[in-house]
Short mmCIF file of C-alpha atoms in Angstrom, two decimals:
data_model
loop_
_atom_site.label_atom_id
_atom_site.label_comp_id
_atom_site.label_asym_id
_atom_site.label_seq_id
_atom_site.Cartn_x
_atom_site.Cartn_y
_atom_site.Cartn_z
CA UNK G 533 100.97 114.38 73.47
CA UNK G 534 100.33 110.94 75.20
CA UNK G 535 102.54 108.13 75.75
CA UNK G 536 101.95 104.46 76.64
CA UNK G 537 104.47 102.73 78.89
CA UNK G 538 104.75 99.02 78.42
CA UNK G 539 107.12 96.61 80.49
CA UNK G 540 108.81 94.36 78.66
CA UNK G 541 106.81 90.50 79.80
CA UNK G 542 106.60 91.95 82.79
CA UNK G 543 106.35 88.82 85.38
CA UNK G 544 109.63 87.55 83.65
CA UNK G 545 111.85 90.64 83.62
CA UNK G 546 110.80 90.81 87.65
CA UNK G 547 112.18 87.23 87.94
CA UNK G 548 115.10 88.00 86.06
CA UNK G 549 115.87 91.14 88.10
CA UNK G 550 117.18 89.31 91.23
CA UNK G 551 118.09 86.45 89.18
CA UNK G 552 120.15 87.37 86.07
CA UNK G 553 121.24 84.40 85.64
CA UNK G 554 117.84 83.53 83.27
CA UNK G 555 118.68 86.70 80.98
CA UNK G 556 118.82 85.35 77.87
CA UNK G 557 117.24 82.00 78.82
CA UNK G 558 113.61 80.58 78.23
CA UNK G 559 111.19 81.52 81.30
CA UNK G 560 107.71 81.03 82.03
CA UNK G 561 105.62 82.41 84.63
CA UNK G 562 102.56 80.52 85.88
CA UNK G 563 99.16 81.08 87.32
CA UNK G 564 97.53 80.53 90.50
CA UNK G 565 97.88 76.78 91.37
CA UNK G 566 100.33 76.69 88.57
CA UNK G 567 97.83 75.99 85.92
CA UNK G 568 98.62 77.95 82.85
CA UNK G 569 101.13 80.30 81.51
CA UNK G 570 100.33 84.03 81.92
CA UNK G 571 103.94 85.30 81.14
CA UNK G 572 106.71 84.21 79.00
CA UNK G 573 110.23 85.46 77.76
CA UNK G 574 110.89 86.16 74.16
CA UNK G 575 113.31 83.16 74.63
CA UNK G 576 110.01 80.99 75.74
CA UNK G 577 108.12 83.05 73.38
CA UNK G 578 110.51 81.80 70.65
CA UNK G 579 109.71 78.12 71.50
CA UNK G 580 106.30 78.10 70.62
CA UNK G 581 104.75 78.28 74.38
CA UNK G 582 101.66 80.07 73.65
CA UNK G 583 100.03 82.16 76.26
CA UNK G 584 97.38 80.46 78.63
CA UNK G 585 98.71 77.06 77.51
CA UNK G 586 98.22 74.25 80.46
CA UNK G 587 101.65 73.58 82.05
CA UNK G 588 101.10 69.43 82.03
CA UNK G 589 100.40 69.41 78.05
CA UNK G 590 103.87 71.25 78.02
CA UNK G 591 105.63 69.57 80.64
CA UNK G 592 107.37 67.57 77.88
CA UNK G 593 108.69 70.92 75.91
CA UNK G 594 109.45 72.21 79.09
CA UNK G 595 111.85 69.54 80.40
CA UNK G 596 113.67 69.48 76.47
CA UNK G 597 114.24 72.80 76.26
CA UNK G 598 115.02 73.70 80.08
CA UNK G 599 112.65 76.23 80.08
CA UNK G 600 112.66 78.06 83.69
CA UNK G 601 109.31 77.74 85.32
CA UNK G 602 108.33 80.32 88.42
CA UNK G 603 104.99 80.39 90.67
CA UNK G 604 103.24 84.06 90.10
CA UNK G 605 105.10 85.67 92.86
CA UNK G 606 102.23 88.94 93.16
CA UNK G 607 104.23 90.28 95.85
CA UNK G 608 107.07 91.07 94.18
CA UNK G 609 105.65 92.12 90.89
CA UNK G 610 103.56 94.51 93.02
CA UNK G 611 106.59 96.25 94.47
CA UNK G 612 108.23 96.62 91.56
CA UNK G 613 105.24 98.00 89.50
CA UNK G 614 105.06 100.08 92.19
CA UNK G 615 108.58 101.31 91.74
CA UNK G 616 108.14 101.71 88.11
CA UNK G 617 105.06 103.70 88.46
CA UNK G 618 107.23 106.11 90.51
CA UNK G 619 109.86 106.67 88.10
CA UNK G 620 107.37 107.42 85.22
CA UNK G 621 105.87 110.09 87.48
CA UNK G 622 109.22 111.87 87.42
CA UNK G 623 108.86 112.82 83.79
CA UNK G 624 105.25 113.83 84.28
CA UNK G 625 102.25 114.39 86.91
CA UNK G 626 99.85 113.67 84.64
CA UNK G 627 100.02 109.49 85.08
CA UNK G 628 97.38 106.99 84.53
CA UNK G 629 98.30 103.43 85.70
CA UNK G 630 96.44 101.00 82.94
CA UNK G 631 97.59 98.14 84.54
CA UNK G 632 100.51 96.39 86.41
CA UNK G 633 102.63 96.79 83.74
CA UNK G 634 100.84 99.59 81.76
CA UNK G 635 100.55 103.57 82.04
CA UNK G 636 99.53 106.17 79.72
CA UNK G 637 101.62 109.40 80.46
CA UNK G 638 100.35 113.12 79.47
CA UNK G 639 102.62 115.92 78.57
CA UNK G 640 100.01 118.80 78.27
CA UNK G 641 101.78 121.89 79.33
CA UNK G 642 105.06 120.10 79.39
CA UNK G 643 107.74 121.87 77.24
CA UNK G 644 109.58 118.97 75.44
CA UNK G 645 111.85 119.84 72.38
CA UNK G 646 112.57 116.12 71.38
CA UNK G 647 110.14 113.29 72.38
CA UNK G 648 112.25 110.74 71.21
CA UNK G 649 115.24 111.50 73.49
CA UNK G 650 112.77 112.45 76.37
CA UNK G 651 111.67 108.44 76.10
CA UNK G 652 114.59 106.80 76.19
CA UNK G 653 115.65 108.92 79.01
CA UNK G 654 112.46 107.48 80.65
CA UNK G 655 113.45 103.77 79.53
CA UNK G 656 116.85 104.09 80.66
CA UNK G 657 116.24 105.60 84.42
CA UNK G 658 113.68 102.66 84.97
CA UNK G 659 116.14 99.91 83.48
CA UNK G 660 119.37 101.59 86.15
CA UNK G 661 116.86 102.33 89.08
CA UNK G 662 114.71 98.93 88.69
CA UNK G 663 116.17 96.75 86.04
CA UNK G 664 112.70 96.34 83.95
CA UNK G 665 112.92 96.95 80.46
CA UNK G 666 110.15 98.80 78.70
CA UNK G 667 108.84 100.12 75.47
CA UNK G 668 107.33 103.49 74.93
CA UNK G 669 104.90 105.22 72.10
CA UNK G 670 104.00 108.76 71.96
CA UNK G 671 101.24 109.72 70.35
CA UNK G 672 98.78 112.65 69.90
CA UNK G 673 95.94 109.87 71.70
CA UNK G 674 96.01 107.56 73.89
CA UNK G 675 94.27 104.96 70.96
CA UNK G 676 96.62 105.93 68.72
CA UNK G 677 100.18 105.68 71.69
CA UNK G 678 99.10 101.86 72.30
CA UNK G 679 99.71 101.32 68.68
CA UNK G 680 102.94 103.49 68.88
CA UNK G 681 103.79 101.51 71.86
CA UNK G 682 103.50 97.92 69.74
CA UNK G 683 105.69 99.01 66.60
CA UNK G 684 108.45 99.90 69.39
CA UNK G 685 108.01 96.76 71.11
CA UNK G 686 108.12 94.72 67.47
CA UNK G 687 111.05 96.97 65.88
CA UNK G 688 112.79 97.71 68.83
CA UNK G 689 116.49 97.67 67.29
CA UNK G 690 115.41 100.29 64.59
CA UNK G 691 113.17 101.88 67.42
CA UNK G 692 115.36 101.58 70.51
CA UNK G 693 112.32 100.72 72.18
CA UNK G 694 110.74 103.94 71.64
CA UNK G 695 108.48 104.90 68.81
CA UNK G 696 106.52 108.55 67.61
CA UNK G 697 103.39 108.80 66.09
CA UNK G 698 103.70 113.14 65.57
CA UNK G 699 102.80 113.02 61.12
CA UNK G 700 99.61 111.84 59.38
CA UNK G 701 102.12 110.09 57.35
CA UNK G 702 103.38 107.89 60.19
CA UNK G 703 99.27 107.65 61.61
CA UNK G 704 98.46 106.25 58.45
CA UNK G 705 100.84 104.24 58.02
CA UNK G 706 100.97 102.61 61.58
CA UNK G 707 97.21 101.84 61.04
CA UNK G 708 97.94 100.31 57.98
CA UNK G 709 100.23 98.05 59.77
CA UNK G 710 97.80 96.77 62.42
CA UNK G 711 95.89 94.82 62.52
CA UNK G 712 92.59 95.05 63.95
CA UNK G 713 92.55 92.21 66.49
CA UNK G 714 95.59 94.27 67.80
CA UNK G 715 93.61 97.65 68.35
CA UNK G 716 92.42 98.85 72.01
CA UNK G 717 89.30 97.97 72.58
CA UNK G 718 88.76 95.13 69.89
CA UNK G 719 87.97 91.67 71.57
CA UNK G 720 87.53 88.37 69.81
CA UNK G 721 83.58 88.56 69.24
CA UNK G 722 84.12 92.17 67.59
CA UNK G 723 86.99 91.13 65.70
CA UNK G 724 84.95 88.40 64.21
CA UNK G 725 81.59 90.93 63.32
CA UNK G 726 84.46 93.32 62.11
CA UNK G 727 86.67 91.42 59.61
CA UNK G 728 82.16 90.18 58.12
CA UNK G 729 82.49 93.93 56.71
CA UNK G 730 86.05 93.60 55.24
CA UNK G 731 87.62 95.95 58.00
CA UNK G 732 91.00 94.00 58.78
CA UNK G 733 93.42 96.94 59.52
CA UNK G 734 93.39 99.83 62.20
CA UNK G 735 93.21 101.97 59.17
CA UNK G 736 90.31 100.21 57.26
CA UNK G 737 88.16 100.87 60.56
CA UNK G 738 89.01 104.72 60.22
CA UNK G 739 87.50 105.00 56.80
CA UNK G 740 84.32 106.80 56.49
CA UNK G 741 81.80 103.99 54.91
CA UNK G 742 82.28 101.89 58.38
CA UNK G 743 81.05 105.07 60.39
CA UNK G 744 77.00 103.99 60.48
CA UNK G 745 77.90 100.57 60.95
CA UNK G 746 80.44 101.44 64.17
CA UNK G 747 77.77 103.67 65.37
CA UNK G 748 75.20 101.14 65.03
CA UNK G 749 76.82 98.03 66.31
CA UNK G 750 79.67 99.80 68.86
CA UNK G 751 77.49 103.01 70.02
CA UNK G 752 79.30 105.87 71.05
CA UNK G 753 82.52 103.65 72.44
CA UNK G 754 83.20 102.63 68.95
CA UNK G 755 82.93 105.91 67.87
CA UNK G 756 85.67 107.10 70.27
CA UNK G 757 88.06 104.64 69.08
CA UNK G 758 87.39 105.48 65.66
CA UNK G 759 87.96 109.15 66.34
CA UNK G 760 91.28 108.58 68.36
CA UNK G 761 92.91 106.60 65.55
CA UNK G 762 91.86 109.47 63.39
CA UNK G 763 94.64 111.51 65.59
CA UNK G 764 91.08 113.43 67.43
CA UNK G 765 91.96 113.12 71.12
CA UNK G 766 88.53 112.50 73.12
CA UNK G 767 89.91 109.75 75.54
CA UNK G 768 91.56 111.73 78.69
CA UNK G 769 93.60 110.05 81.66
CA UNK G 770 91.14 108.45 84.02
CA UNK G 771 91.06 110.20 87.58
CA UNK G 772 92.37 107.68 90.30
CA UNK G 773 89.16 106.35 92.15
CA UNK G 774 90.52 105.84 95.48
CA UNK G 775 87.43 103.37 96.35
CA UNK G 776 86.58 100.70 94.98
CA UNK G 777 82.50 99.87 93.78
CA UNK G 778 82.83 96.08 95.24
CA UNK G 779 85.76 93.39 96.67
CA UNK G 780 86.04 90.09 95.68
CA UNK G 781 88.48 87.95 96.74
CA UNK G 782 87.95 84.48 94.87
CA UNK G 783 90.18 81.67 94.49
CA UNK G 784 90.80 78.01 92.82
CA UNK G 785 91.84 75.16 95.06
CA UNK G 786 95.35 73.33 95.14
CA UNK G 787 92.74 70.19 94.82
CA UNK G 788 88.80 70.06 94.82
CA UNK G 789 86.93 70.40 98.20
CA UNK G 790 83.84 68.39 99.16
CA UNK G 791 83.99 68.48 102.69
CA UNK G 792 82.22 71.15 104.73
CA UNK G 793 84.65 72.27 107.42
CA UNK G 794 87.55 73.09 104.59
CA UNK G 795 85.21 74.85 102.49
CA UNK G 796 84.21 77.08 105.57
CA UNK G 797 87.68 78.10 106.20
CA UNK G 798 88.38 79.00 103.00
CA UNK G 799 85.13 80.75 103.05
CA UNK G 800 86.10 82.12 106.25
CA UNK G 801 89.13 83.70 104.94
CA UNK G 802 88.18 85.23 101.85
CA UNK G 803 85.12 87.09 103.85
CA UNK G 804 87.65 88.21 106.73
CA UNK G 805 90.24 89.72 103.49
CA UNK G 806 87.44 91.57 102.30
CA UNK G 807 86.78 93.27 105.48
CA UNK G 808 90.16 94.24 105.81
CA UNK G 809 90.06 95.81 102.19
CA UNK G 810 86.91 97.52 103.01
CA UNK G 811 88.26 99.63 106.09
CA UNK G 812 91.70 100.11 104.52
CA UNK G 813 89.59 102.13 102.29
CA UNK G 814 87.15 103.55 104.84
CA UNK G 815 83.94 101.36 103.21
CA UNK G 816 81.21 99.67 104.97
CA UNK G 817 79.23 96.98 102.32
CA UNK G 818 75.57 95.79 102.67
CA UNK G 819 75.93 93.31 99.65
CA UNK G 820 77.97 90.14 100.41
CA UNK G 821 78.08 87.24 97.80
CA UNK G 822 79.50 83.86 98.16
CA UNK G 823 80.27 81.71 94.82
CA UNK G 824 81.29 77.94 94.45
CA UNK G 825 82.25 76.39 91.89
CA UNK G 826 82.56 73.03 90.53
CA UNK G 827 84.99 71.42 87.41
CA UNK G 828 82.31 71.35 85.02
CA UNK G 829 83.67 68.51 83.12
CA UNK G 830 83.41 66.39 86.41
CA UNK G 831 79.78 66.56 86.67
CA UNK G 832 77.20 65.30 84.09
CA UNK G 833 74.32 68.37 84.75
CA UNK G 834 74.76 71.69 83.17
CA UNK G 835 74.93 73.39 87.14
CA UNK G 836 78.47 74.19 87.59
CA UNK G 837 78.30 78.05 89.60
CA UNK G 838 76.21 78.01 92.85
CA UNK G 839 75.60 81.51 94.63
CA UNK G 840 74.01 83.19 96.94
CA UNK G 841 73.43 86.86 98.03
CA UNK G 842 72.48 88.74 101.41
CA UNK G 843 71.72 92.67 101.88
CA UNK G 844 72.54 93.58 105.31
CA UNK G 845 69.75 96.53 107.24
CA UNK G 846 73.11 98.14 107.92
CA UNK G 847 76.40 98.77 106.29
CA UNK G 848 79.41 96.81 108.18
CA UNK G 849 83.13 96.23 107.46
CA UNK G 850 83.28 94.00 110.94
CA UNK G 851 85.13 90.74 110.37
CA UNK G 852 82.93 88.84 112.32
CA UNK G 853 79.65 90.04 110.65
CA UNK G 854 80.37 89.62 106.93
CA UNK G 855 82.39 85.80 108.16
CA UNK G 856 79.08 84.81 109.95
CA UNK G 857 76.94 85.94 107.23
CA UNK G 858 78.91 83.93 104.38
CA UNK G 859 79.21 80.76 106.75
CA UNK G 860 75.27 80.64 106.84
CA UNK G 861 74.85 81.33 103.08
CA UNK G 862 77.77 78.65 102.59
CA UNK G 863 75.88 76.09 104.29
CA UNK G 864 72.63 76.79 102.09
CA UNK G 865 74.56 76.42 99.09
CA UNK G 866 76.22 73.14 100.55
CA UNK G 867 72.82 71.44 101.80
CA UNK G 868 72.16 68.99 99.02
CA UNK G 869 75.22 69.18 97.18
CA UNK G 870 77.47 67.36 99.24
CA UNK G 871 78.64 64.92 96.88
CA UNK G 872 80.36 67.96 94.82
CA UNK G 873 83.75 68.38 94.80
CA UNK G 874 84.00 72.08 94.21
CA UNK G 875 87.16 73.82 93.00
CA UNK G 876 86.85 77.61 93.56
CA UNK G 877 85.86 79.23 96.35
CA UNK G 878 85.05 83.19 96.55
CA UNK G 879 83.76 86.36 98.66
CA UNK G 880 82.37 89.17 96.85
CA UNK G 881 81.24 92.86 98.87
CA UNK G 882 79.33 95.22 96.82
CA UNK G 883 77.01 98.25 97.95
CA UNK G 884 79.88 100.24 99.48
CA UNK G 885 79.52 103.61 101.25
CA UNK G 886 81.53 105.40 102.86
CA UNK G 887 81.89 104.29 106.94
CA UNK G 888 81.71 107.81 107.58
CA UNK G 889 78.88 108.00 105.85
CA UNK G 890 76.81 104.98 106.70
CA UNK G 891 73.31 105.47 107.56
CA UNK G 892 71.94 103.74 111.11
CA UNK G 893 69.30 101.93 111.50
CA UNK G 894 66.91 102.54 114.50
CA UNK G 895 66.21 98.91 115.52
CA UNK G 896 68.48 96.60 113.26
CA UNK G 897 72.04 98.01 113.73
CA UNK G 898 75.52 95.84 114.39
CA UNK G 899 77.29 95.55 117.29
CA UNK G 900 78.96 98.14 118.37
CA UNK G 901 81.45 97.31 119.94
CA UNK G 902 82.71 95.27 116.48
CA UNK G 903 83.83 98.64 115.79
CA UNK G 904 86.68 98.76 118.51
CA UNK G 905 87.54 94.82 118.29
CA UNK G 906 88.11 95.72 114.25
CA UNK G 907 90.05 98.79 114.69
CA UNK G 908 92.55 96.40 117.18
CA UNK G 909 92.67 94.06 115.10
CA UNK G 910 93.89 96.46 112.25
CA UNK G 911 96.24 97.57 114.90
CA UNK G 912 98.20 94.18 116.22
CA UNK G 913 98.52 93.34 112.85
CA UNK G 914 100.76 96.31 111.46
CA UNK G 915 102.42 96.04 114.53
CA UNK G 916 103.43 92.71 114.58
CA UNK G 917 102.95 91.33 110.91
CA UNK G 918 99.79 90.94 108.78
CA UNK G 919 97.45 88.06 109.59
CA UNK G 920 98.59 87.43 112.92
CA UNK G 921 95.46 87.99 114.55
CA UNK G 922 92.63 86.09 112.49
CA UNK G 923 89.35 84.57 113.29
CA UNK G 924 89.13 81.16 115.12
CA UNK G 925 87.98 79.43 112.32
CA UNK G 926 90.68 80.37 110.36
CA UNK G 927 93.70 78.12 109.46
CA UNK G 928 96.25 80.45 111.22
CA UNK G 929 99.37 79.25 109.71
CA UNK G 930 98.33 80.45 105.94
CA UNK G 931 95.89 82.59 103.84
CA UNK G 932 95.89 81.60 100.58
CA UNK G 933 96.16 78.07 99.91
CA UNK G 934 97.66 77.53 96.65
CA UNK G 935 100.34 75.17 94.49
CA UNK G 936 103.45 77.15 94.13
CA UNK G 937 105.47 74.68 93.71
CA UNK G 938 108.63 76.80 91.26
CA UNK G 939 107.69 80.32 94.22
CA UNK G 940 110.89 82.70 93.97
CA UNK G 941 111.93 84.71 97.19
CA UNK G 942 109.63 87.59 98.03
CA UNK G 943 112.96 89.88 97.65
CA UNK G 944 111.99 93.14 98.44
CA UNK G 945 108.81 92.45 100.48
CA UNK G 946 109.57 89.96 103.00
CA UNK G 947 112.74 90.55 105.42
CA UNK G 948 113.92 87.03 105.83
CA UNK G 949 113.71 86.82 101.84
CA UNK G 950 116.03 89.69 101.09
CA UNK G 951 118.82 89.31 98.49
CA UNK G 952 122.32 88.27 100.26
CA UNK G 953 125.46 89.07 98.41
CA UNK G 954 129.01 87.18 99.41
CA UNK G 955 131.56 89.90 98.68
CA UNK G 956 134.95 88.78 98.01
#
């Protein structure tokens, strides 16, 4: 038996957890910059705020209905995903985390008498120990739990926020019930070539006549899905890959950039993150990518993504090589376009190895003494507080330079944000 995990509009329940004085009011949670809303209380929900909507076409709606507006706080919402993610791997070691908010739980060899009561024992020891609220489905796939997980999350009064898909009467009639934009795995393009052949329920993609045309158009993906609504279990819990194939650290600007020297300390930045990421996980990369972009409704030629790409002789995670190698690709990709005001900015590493792996090269190797400068530099700054020690052409009083203008405390991250109590 599987189960998904879902929290409850998860960047809003985190605000709300050192701040209960929201429960029960409209909030919205922005994106980077504060652009657009990517989470939103059933309260906001309830208002008609739909999901990616620009905050200035709301800003009216907004100010009427005293809506509560917060900055993505990632900090936070990591630590308490975190947190959550350690709870659920009380009840079982068999734990796949989806997402930030998502994780698919299986119970193989587990001896459970009543699924039901085991998931609201789950639901309630995460609400007491963290304050989130989640939903649960159990199901006998993981295809067939995410739909289990959304009729708890609609009915959750009949449900208590837990739902069991263990009959072919209930399998049928859940997939009779979705709908087929709402199935794993459907996106808008396939839900469009899907409904052409008159398949607009979970259940009418089960039903044997569509099985040449999934195999046809979806290959053997489509066939997966089609057997794990049937209640066929082929889809098991990925393995955790502790490293990652590439890094990229990309960001949009508080306001567009044109000139040079900003541009390279941004630039600068992002390259000098994705070293650190690549020897926290013991990689070396030989790929490095740098990306602009401009507001392509700014500009009257089609051009609105510039790139370039280098392949090192020899793998490095050294600061100073992959910064000096995306400062002379940035000023390629500058030369001539001056005049653009660009609005996103990004570092990408790909080609990983593993550093203790990493093949020299006989007449074309790095520095070697990079290696001891990095492995310092890792050291000073979990000593005395990340980013202390950063390049020269950093800006040294910030890393990511972005609008957060409605930022809550990082509570549980950051020391001199902790939550103070007057007790009377």
């Amino acid at each position: 038996m599987y189960a998904l995990v879902d929290c409850n509009n998860f960047y809003a329940s985190c605000e709300r957890v050192f701040q209960p004085k929201f429960n029960g009011k409209p909030v919205a949670i922005l994106s980077n910059n504060d652009g657009c809303v990517i989470s939103r209380s059933n309260e906001a929900k309830a208002l008609g705020i739909p999901m990616g909507a620009p905050i200035f076409k709301i800003k009216e709606l907004v100010k009427e209905k005293k809506v509560q507006v917060f900055s993505s706080n990632y900090a936070l919402y990591g630590d308490l995903s975190n947190r959550v993610m350690a709870i659920l791997n009380q009840f079982t070691p068999n734990l796949e985390i989806y997402s930030i908010d998502e994780a698919f739980l299986n119970f193989d060899g587990l001896s459970i008498l009543d699924y039901h009561d085991y998931g609201i024992q789950m639901k309630n020891r995460v609400q007491k120990w963290v304050g989130i609220p989640v939903c649960i489905g159990f199901a006998p796939t993981k295809a067939l739990s995410k739909v289990a997980n959304k009729i708890a999350k609609k009915f959750q009064e009949r449900t208590a926020g837990v739902y069991i898909i263990d009959t072919e009467e209930k399998r049928i009639k859940a997939l009779k019930w979705t709908k087929i934009e709402d199935v794993w795995g459907i996106g808008r393009r396939l839900e469009k070539k899907v409904k052409l052949r008159n398949i607009n329920t979970a259940y009418d993609f089960t039903q044997p006549q569509h099985e040449a045309w999934i195999k046809k158009e979806m290959g053997v993906l489509g066939m997966r899905l089609k057997y794990e609504l049937e209640g066929k279990s082929v889809l098991d819990l990925e393995p955790i890959v502790e490293q990652k194939k590439s890094i990229a650290i990309t960001r949009s600007f508080p306001k567009q950039i044109s000139d040079y020297d900003a541009l390279r300390e941004r630039v600068t930045t992002f390259a000098a993150v994705c070293a650190e990421k690549l020897r926290k996980q013991h990689s070396c990369c030989h790929t490095i990518i740098v990306m602009l972009v401009v507001d392509k409704f700014t500009i009257t030629t089609s051009k609105y993504y510039f790139n370039r790409a280098i392949t090192l002789p020899f793998g490095t995670n050294s600061t100073l090589t992959i910064a000096n190698a995306a400062i002379d690709m940035l000023k390629q990709l500058h030369k001539g376009n001056e005049h653009l005001k660009f609005k996103k900015a990004g570092v990408i590493v790909t080609g990983l190895t593993d550093e203790n792996k990493k093949q020299f090269q006989l007449f074309d190797e790095e520095n070697p003494k990079h290696l001891a400068l990095m492995k310092t530099i890792d050291r000073l700054n979990n000593k005395v507080g990340a980013n202390k020690v950063k390049l020269g052409s950093q800006n040294l009083t910030l890393t990511w330079n972005m609008k957060q203008n409605h930022l809550s405390p990082k509570f549980t991250t950051n020391f001199n944000d902790i939550l103070e109590i007057q007790c009377q």
